[in-house]
PDB file of C-alpha atoms and ligand atoms in Angstrom:
ATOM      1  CA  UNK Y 154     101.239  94.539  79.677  1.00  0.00           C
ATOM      2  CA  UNK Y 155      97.730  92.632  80.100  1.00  0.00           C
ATOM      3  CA  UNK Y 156      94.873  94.300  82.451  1.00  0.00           C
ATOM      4  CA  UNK Y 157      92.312  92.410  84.145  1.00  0.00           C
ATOM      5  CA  UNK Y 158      89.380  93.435  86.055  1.00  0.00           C
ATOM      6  CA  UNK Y 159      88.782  91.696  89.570  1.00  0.00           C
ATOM      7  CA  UNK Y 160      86.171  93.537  90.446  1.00  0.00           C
ATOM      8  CA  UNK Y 161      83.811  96.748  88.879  1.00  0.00           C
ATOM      9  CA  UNK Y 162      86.067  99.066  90.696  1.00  0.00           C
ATOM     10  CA  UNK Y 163      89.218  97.354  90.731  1.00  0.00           C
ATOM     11  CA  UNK Y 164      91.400  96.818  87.367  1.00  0.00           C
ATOM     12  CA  UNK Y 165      94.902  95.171  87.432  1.00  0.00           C
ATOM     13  CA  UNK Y 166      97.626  95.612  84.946  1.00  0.00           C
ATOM     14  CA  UNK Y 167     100.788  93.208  84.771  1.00  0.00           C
ATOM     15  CA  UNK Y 168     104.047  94.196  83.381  1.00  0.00           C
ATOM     16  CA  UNK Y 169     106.096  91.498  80.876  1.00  0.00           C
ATOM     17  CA  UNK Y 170     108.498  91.966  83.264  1.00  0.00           C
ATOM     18  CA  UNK Y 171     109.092  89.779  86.615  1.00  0.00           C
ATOM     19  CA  UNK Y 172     105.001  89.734  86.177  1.00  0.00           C
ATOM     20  CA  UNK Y 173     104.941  93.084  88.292  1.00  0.00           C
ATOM     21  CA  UNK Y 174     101.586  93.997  89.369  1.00  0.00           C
ATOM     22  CA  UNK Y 175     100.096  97.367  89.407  1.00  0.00           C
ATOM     23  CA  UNK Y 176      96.353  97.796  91.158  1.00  0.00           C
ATOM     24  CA  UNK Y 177      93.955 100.881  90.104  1.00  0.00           C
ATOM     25  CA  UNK Y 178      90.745 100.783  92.702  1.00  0.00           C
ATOM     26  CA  UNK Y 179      88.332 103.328  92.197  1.00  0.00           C
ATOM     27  CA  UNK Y 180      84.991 104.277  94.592  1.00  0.00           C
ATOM     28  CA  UNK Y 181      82.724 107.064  92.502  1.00  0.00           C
ATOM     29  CA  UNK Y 182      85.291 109.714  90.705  1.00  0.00           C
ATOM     30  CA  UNK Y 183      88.365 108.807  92.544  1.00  0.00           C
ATOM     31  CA  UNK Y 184      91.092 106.452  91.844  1.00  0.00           C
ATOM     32  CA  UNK Y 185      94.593 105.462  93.841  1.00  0.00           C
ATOM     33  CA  UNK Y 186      97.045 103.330  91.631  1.00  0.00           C
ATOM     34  CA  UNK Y 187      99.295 100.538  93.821  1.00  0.00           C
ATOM     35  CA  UNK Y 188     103.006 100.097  92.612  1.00  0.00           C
ATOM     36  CA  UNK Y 189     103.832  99.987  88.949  1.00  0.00           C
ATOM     37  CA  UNK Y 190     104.821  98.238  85.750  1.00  0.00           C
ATOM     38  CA  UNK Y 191     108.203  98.411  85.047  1.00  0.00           C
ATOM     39  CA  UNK Y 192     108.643  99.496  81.075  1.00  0.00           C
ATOM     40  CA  UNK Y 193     108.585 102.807  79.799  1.00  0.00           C
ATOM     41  CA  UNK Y 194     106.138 101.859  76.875  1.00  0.00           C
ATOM     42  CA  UNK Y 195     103.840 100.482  79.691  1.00  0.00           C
ATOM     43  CA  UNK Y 196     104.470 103.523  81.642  1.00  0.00           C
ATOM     44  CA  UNK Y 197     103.488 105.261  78.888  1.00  0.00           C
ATOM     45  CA  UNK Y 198     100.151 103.707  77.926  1.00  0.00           C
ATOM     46  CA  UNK Y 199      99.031 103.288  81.247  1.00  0.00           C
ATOM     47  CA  UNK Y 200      96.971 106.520  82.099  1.00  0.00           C
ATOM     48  CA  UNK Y 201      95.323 106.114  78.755  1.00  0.00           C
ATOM     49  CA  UNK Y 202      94.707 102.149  79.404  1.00  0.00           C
ATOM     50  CA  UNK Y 203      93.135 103.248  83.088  1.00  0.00           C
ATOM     51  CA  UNK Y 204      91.176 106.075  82.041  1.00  0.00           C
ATOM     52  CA  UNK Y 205      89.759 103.964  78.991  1.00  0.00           C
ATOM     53  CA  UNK Y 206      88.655 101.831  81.935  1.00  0.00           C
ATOM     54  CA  UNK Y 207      87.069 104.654  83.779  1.00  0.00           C
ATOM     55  CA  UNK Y 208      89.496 104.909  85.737  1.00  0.00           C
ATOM     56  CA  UNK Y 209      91.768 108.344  86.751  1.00  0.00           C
ATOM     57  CA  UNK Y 210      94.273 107.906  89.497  1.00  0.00           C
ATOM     58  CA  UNK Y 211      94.502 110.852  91.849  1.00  0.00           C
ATOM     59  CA  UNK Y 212      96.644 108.942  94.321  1.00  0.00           C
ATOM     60  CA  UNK Y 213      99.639 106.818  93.809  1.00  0.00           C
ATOM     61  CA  UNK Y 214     100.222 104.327  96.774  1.00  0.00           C
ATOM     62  CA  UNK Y 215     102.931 101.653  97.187  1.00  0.00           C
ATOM     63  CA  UNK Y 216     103.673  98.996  98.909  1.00  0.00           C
ATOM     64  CA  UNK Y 217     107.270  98.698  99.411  1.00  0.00           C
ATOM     65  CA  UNK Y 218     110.292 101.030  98.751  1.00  0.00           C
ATOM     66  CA  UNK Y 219     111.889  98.383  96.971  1.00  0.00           C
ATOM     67  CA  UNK Y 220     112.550 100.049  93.281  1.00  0.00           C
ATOM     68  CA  UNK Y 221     110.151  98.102  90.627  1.00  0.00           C
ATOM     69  CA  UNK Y 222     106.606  98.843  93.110  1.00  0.00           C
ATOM     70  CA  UNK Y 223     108.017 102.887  93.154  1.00  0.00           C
ATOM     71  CA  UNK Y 224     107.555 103.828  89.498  1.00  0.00           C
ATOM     72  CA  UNK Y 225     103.782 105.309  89.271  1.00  0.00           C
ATOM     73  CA  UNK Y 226     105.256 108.872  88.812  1.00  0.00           C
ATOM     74  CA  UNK Y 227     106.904 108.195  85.612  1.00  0.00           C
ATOM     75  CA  UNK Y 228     103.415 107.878  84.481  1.00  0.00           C
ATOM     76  CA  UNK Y 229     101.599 109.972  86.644  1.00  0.00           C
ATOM     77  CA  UNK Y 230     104.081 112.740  87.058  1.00  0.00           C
ATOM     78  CA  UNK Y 231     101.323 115.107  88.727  1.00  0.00           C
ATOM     79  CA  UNK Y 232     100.486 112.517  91.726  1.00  0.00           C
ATOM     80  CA  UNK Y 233     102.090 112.396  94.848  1.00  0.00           C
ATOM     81  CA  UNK Y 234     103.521 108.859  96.352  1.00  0.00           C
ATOM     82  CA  UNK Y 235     101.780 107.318  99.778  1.00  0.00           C
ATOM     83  CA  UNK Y 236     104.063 105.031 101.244  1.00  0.00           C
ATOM     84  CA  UNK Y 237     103.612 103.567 104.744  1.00  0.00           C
ATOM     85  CA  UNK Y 238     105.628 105.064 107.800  1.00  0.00           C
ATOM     86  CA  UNK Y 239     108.133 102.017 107.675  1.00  0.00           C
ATOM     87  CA  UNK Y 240     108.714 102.628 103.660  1.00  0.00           C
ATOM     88  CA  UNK Y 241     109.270 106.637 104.385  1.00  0.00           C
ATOM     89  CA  UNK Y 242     112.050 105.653 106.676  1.00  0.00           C
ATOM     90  CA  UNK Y 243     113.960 103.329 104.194  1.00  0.00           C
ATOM     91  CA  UNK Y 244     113.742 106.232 101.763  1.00  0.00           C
ATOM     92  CA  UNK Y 245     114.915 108.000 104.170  1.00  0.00           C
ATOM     93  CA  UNK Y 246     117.636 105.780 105.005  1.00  0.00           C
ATOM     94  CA  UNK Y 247     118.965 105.336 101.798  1.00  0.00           C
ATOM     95  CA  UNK Y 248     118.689 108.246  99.793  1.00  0.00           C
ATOM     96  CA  UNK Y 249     119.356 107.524  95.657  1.00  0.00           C
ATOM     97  CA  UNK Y 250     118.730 103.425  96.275  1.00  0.00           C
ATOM     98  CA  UNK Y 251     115.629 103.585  93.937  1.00  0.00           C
ATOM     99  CA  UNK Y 252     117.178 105.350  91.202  1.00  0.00           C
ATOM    100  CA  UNK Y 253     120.560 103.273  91.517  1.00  0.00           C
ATOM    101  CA  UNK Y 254     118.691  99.791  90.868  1.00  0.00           C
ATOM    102  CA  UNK Y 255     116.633 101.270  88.519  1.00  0.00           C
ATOM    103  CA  UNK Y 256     119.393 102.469  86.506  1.00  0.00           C
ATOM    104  CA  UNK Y 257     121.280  98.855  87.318  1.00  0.00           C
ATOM    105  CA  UNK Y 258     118.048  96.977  85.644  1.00  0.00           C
ATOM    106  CA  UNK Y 259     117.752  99.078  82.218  1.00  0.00           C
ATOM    107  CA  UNK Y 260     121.133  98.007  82.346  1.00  0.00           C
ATOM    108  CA  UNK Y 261     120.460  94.967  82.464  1.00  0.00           C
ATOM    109  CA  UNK Y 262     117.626  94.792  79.732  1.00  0.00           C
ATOM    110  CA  UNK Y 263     119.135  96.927  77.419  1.00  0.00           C
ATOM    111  CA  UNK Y 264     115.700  99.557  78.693  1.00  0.00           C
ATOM    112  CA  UNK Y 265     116.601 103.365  78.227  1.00  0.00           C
ATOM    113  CA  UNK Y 266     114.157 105.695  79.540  1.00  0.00           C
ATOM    114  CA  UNK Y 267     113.010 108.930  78.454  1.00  0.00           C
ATOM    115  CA  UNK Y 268     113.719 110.793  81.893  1.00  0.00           C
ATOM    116  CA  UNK Y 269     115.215 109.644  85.413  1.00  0.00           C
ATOM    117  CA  UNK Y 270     112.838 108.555  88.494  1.00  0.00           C
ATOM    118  CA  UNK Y 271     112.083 111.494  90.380  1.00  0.00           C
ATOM    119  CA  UNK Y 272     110.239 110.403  93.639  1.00  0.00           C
ATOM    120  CA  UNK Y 273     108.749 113.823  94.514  1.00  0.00           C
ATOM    121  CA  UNK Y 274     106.667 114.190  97.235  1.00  0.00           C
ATOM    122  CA  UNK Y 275     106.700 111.478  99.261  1.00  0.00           C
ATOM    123  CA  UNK Y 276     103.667 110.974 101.923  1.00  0.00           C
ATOM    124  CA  UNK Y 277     104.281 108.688 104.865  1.00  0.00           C
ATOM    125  CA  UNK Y 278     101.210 107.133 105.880  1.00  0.00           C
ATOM    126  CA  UNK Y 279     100.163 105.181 109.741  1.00  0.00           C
ATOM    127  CA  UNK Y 280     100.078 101.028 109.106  1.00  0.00           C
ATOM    128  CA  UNK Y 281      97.782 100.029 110.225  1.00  0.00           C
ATOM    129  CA  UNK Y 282      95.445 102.619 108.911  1.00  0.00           C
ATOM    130  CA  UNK Y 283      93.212 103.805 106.992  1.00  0.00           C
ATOM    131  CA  UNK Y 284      93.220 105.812 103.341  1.00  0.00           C
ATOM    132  CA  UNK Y 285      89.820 107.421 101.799  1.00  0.00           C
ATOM    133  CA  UNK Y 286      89.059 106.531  98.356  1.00  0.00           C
ATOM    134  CA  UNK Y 287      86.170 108.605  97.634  1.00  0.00           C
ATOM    135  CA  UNK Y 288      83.678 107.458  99.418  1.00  0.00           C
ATOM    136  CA  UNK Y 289      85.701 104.158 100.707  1.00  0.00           C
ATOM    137  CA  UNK Y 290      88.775 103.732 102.849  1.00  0.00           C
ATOM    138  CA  UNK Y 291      91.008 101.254 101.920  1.00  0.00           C
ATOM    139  CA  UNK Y 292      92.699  99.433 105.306  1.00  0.00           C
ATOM    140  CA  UNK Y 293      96.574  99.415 105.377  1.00  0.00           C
ATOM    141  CA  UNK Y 294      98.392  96.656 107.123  1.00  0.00           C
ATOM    142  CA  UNK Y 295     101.829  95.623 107.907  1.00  0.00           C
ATOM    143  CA  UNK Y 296     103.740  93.347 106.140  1.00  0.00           C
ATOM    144  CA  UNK Y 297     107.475  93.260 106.947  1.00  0.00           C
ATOM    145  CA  UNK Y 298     109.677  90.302 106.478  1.00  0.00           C
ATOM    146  CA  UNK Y 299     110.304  90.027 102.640  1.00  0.00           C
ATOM    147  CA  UNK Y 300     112.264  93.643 103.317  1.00  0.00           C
ATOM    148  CA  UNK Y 301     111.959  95.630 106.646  1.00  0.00           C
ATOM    149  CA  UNK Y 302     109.315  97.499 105.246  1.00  0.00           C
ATOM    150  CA  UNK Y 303     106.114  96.739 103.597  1.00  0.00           C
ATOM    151  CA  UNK Y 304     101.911  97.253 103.890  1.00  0.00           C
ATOM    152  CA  UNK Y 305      98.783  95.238 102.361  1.00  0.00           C
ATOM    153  CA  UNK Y 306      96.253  97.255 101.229  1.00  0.00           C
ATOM    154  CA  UNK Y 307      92.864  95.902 101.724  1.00  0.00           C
ATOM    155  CA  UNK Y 308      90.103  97.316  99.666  1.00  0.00           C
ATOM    156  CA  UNK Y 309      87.623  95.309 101.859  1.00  0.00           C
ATOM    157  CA  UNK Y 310      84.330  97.005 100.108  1.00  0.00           C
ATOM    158  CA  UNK Y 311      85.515  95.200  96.790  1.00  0.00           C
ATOM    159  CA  UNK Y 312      87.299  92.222  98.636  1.00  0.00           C
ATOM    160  CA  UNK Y 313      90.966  92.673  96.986  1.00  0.00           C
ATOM    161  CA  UNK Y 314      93.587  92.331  98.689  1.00  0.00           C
ATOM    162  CA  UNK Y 315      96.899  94.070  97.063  1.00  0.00           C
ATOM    163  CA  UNK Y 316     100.151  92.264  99.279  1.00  0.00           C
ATOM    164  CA  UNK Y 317     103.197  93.097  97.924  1.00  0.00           C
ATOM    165  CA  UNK Y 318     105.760  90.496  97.611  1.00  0.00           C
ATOM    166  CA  UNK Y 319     103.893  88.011  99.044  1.00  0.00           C
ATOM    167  CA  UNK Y 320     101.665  85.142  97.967  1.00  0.00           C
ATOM    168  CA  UNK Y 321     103.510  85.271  94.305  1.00  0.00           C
ATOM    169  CA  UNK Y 322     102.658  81.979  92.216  1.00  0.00           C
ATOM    170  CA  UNK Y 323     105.686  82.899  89.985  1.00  0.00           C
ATOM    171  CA  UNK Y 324     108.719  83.600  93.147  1.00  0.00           C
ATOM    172  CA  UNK Y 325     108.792  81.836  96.395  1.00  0.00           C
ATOM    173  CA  UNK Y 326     109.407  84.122  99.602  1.00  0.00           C
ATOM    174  CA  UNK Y 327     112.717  85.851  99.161  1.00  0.00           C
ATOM    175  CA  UNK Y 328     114.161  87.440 102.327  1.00  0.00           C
ATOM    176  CA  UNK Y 329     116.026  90.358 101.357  1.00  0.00           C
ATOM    177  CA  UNK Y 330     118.670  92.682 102.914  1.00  0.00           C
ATOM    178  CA  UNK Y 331     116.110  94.100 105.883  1.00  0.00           C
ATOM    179  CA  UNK Y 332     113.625  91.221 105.618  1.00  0.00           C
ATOM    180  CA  UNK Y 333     113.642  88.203 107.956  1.00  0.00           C
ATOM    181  CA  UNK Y 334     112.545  85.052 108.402  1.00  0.00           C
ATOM    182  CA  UNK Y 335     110.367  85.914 111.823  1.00  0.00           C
ATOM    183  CA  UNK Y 336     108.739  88.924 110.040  1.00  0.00           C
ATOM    184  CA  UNK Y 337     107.958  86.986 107.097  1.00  0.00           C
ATOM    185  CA  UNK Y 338     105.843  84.298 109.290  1.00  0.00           C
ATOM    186  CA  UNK Y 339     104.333  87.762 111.094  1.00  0.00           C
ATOM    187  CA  UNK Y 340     103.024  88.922 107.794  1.00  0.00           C
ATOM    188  CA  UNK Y 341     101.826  85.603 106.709  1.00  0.00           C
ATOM    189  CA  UNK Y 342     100.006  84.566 109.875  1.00  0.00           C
ATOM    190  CA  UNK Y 343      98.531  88.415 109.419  1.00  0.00           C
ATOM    191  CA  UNK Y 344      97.815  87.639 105.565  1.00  0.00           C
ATOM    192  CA  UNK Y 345      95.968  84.828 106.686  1.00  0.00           C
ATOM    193  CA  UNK Y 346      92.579  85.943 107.841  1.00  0.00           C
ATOM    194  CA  UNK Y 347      92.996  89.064 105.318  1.00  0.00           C
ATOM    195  CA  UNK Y 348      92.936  86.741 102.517  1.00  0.00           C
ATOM    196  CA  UNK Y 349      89.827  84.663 104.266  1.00  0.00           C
ATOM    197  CA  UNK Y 350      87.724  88.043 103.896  1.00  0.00           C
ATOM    198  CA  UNK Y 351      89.014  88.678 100.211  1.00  0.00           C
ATOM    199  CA  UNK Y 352      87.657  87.468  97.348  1.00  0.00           C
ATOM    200  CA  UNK Y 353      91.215  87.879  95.794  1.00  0.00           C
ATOM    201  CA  UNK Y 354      95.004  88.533  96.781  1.00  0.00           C
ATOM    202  CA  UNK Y 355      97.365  90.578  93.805  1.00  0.00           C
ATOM    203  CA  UNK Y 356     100.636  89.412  94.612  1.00  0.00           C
ATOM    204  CA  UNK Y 357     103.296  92.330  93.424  1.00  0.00           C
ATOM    205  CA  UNK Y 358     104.258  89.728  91.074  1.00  0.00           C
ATOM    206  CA  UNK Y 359     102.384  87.110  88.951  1.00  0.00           C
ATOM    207  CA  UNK Y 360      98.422  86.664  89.034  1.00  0.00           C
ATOM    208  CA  UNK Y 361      95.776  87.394  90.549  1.00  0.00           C
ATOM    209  CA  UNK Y 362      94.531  84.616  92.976  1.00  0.00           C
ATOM    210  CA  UNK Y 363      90.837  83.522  93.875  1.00  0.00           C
ATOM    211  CA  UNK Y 364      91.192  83.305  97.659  1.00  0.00           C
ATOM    212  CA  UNK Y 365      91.655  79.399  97.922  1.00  0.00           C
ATOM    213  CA  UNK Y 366      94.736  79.731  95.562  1.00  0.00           C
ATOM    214  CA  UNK Y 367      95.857  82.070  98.068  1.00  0.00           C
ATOM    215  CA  UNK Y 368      95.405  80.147 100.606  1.00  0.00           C
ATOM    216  CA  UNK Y 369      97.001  77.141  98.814  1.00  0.00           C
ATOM    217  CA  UNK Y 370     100.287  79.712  98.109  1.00  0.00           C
ATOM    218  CA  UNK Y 371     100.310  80.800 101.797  1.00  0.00           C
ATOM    219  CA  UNK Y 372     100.560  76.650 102.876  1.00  0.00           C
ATOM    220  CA  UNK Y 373     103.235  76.409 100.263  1.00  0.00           C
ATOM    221  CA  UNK Y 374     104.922  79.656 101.545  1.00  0.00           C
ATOM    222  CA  UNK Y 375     104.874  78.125 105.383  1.00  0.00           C
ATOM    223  CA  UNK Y 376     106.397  75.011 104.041  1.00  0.00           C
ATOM    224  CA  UNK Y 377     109.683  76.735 102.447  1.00  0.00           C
ATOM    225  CA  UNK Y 378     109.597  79.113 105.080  1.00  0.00           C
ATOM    226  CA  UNK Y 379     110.462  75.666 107.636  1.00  0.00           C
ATOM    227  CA  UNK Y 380     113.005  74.563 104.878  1.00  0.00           C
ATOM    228  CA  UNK Y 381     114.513  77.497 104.872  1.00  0.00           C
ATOM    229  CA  UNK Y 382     114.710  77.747 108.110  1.00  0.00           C
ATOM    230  CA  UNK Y 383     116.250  74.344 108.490  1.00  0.00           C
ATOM    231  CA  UNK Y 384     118.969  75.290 105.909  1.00  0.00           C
ATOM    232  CA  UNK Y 385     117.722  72.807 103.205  1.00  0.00           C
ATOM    233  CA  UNK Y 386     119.815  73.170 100.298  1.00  0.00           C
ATOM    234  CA  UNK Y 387     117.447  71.772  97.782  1.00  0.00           C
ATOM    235  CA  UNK Y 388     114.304  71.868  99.246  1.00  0.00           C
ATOM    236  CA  UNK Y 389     111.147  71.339  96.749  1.00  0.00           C
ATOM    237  CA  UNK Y 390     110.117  74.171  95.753  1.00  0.00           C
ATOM    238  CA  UNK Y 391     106.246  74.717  94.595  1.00  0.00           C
ATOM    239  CA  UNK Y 392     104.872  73.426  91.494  1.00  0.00           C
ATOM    240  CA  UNK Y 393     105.518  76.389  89.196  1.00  0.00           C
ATOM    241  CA  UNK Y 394     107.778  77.995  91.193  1.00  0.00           C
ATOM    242  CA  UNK Y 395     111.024  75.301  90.776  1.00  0.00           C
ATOM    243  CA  UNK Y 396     113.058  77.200  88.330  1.00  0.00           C
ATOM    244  CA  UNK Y 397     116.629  77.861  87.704  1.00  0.00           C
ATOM    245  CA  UNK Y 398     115.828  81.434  88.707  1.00  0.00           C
ATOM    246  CA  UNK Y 399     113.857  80.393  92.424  1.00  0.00           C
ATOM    247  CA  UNK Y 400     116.885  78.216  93.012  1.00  0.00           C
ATOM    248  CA  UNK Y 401     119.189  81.140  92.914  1.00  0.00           C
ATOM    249  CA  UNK Y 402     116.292  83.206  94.980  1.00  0.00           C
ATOM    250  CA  UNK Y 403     116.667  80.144  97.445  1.00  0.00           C
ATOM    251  CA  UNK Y 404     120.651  80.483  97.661  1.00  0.00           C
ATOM    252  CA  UNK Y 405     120.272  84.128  98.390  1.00  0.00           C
ATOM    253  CA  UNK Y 406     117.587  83.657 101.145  1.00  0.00           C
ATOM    254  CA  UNK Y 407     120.140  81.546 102.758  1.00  0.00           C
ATOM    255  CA  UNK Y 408     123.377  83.151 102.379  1.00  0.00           C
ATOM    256  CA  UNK Y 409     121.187  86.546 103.746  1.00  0.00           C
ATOM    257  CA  UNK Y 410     119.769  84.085 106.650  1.00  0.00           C
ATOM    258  CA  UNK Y 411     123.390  82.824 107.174  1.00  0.00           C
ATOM    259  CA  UNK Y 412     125.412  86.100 106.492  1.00  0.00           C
TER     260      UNK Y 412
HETATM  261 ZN1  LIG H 608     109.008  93.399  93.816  1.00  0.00          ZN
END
């Protein structure tokens, strides 16, 4: 797990795995954590690595209901979980999901964990809208396409810009079950002028950008978005982003585009 600070009040931690981002931001004594890491160990550590930072999350926020950005109460297990309105209905809608692909990646890495996700209570928040940070609010916005749900959270004051699976420099856009191709242009033509007024964009996975690498991503983004559209079956793929792994993300986006 590696932290970096992007700002005085604004501290982000990446997990070793799939580079999964989660963002503390802080105005005066309070704190809201965005998504998660994914181990236990780094589950473990991380109240002691934020509040070593000055930082002590009284708010757990994320960004998508998909199951790796839903993990903050394994390590705050006092906090309750904001979600946006569109989240709270796929939780909802499918009751267990988290849990059941959380169970199907330890699996899958050989991860056991000391206890079971428990989402507890759940708090469905308006996007857009707004969420107070002590004295700040941070500005939620939708951002559907790479699921059905989705939000960026924009600390403005600070100028970070937290987006969910979007603008990743390690995973091109994947459109999955919910997501679509028409949303995903929605969110980036709405990412657009967020990311003008940031000084930086956390992706849910990989770094953190300046805002011209964000920019740079989003062009890139556009461009597979228009091969994927016309059903390219090896497209180019972004410098840093053609791997075995994307070309399989590719395949999917297409048999989900197709299907
Ligand atoms: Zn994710």
């Amino acid at each position: 797990m590696r932290a970096v600070s992007v700002h005085p009040d604004v501290i982000v931690v990446t997990s070793l795995l799939w580079q999964t981002t989660a963002t503390a931001i802080r105005s005066g004594e309070e704190a809201m954590l965005v998504d998660s890491p994914y181990f236990p160990e780094e589950l473990a550590l991380l109240p002691t690595l934020l509040e070593e930072a000055g930082f002590q999350p009284d708010a757990l926020l994320a960004t998508h209901a998909d199951f790796d950005h839903l993990l903050g109460r394994l390590a705050f297990p006092d906090l309750s979980l904001g979600v946006g309105e569109e989240t709270m209905h796929r939780l909802r809608a499918e009751p267990g999901q988290a849990q059941r692909d959380l169970r199907a990646a330890d699996a899958e890495h050989y991860v056991s964990r000391p206890r079971p996700l428990g989402l507890g209570p759940v708090q469905a928040l308006p996007v857009p809208g707004h969420v107070a940070v002590g004295e700040e609010e941070v500005e939620l916005h939708p951002a559907e396409g790479h699921t059905g749900d989705g939000t960026l959270v924009f600390a403005r004051w600070a100028g970070v810009l937290v987006c969910g699976d979007y603008l990743s420099d390690v995973e091109i856009p994947m459109i999955a079950p919910g997501g679509s191709l028409e949303g995903y242009r929605a969110t980036l033509a709405r990412l657009a002028p967020l990311v003008e007024a940031a000084e930086r964009a956390v992706p849910g996975h990989g770094a953190p950008h300046a805002r011209d690498a964000a920019l740079a991503i989003l062009d890139e983004d556009l461009a597979y978005l228009d091969a994927l559209e016309r059903g390219d079956l090896r497209p180019s793929l972004p410098e840093g982003r053609d791997t075995a792994r994307q070309r399989r993300v590719h395949a999917e986006n297409l048999a989900q585009l197709g299907g």
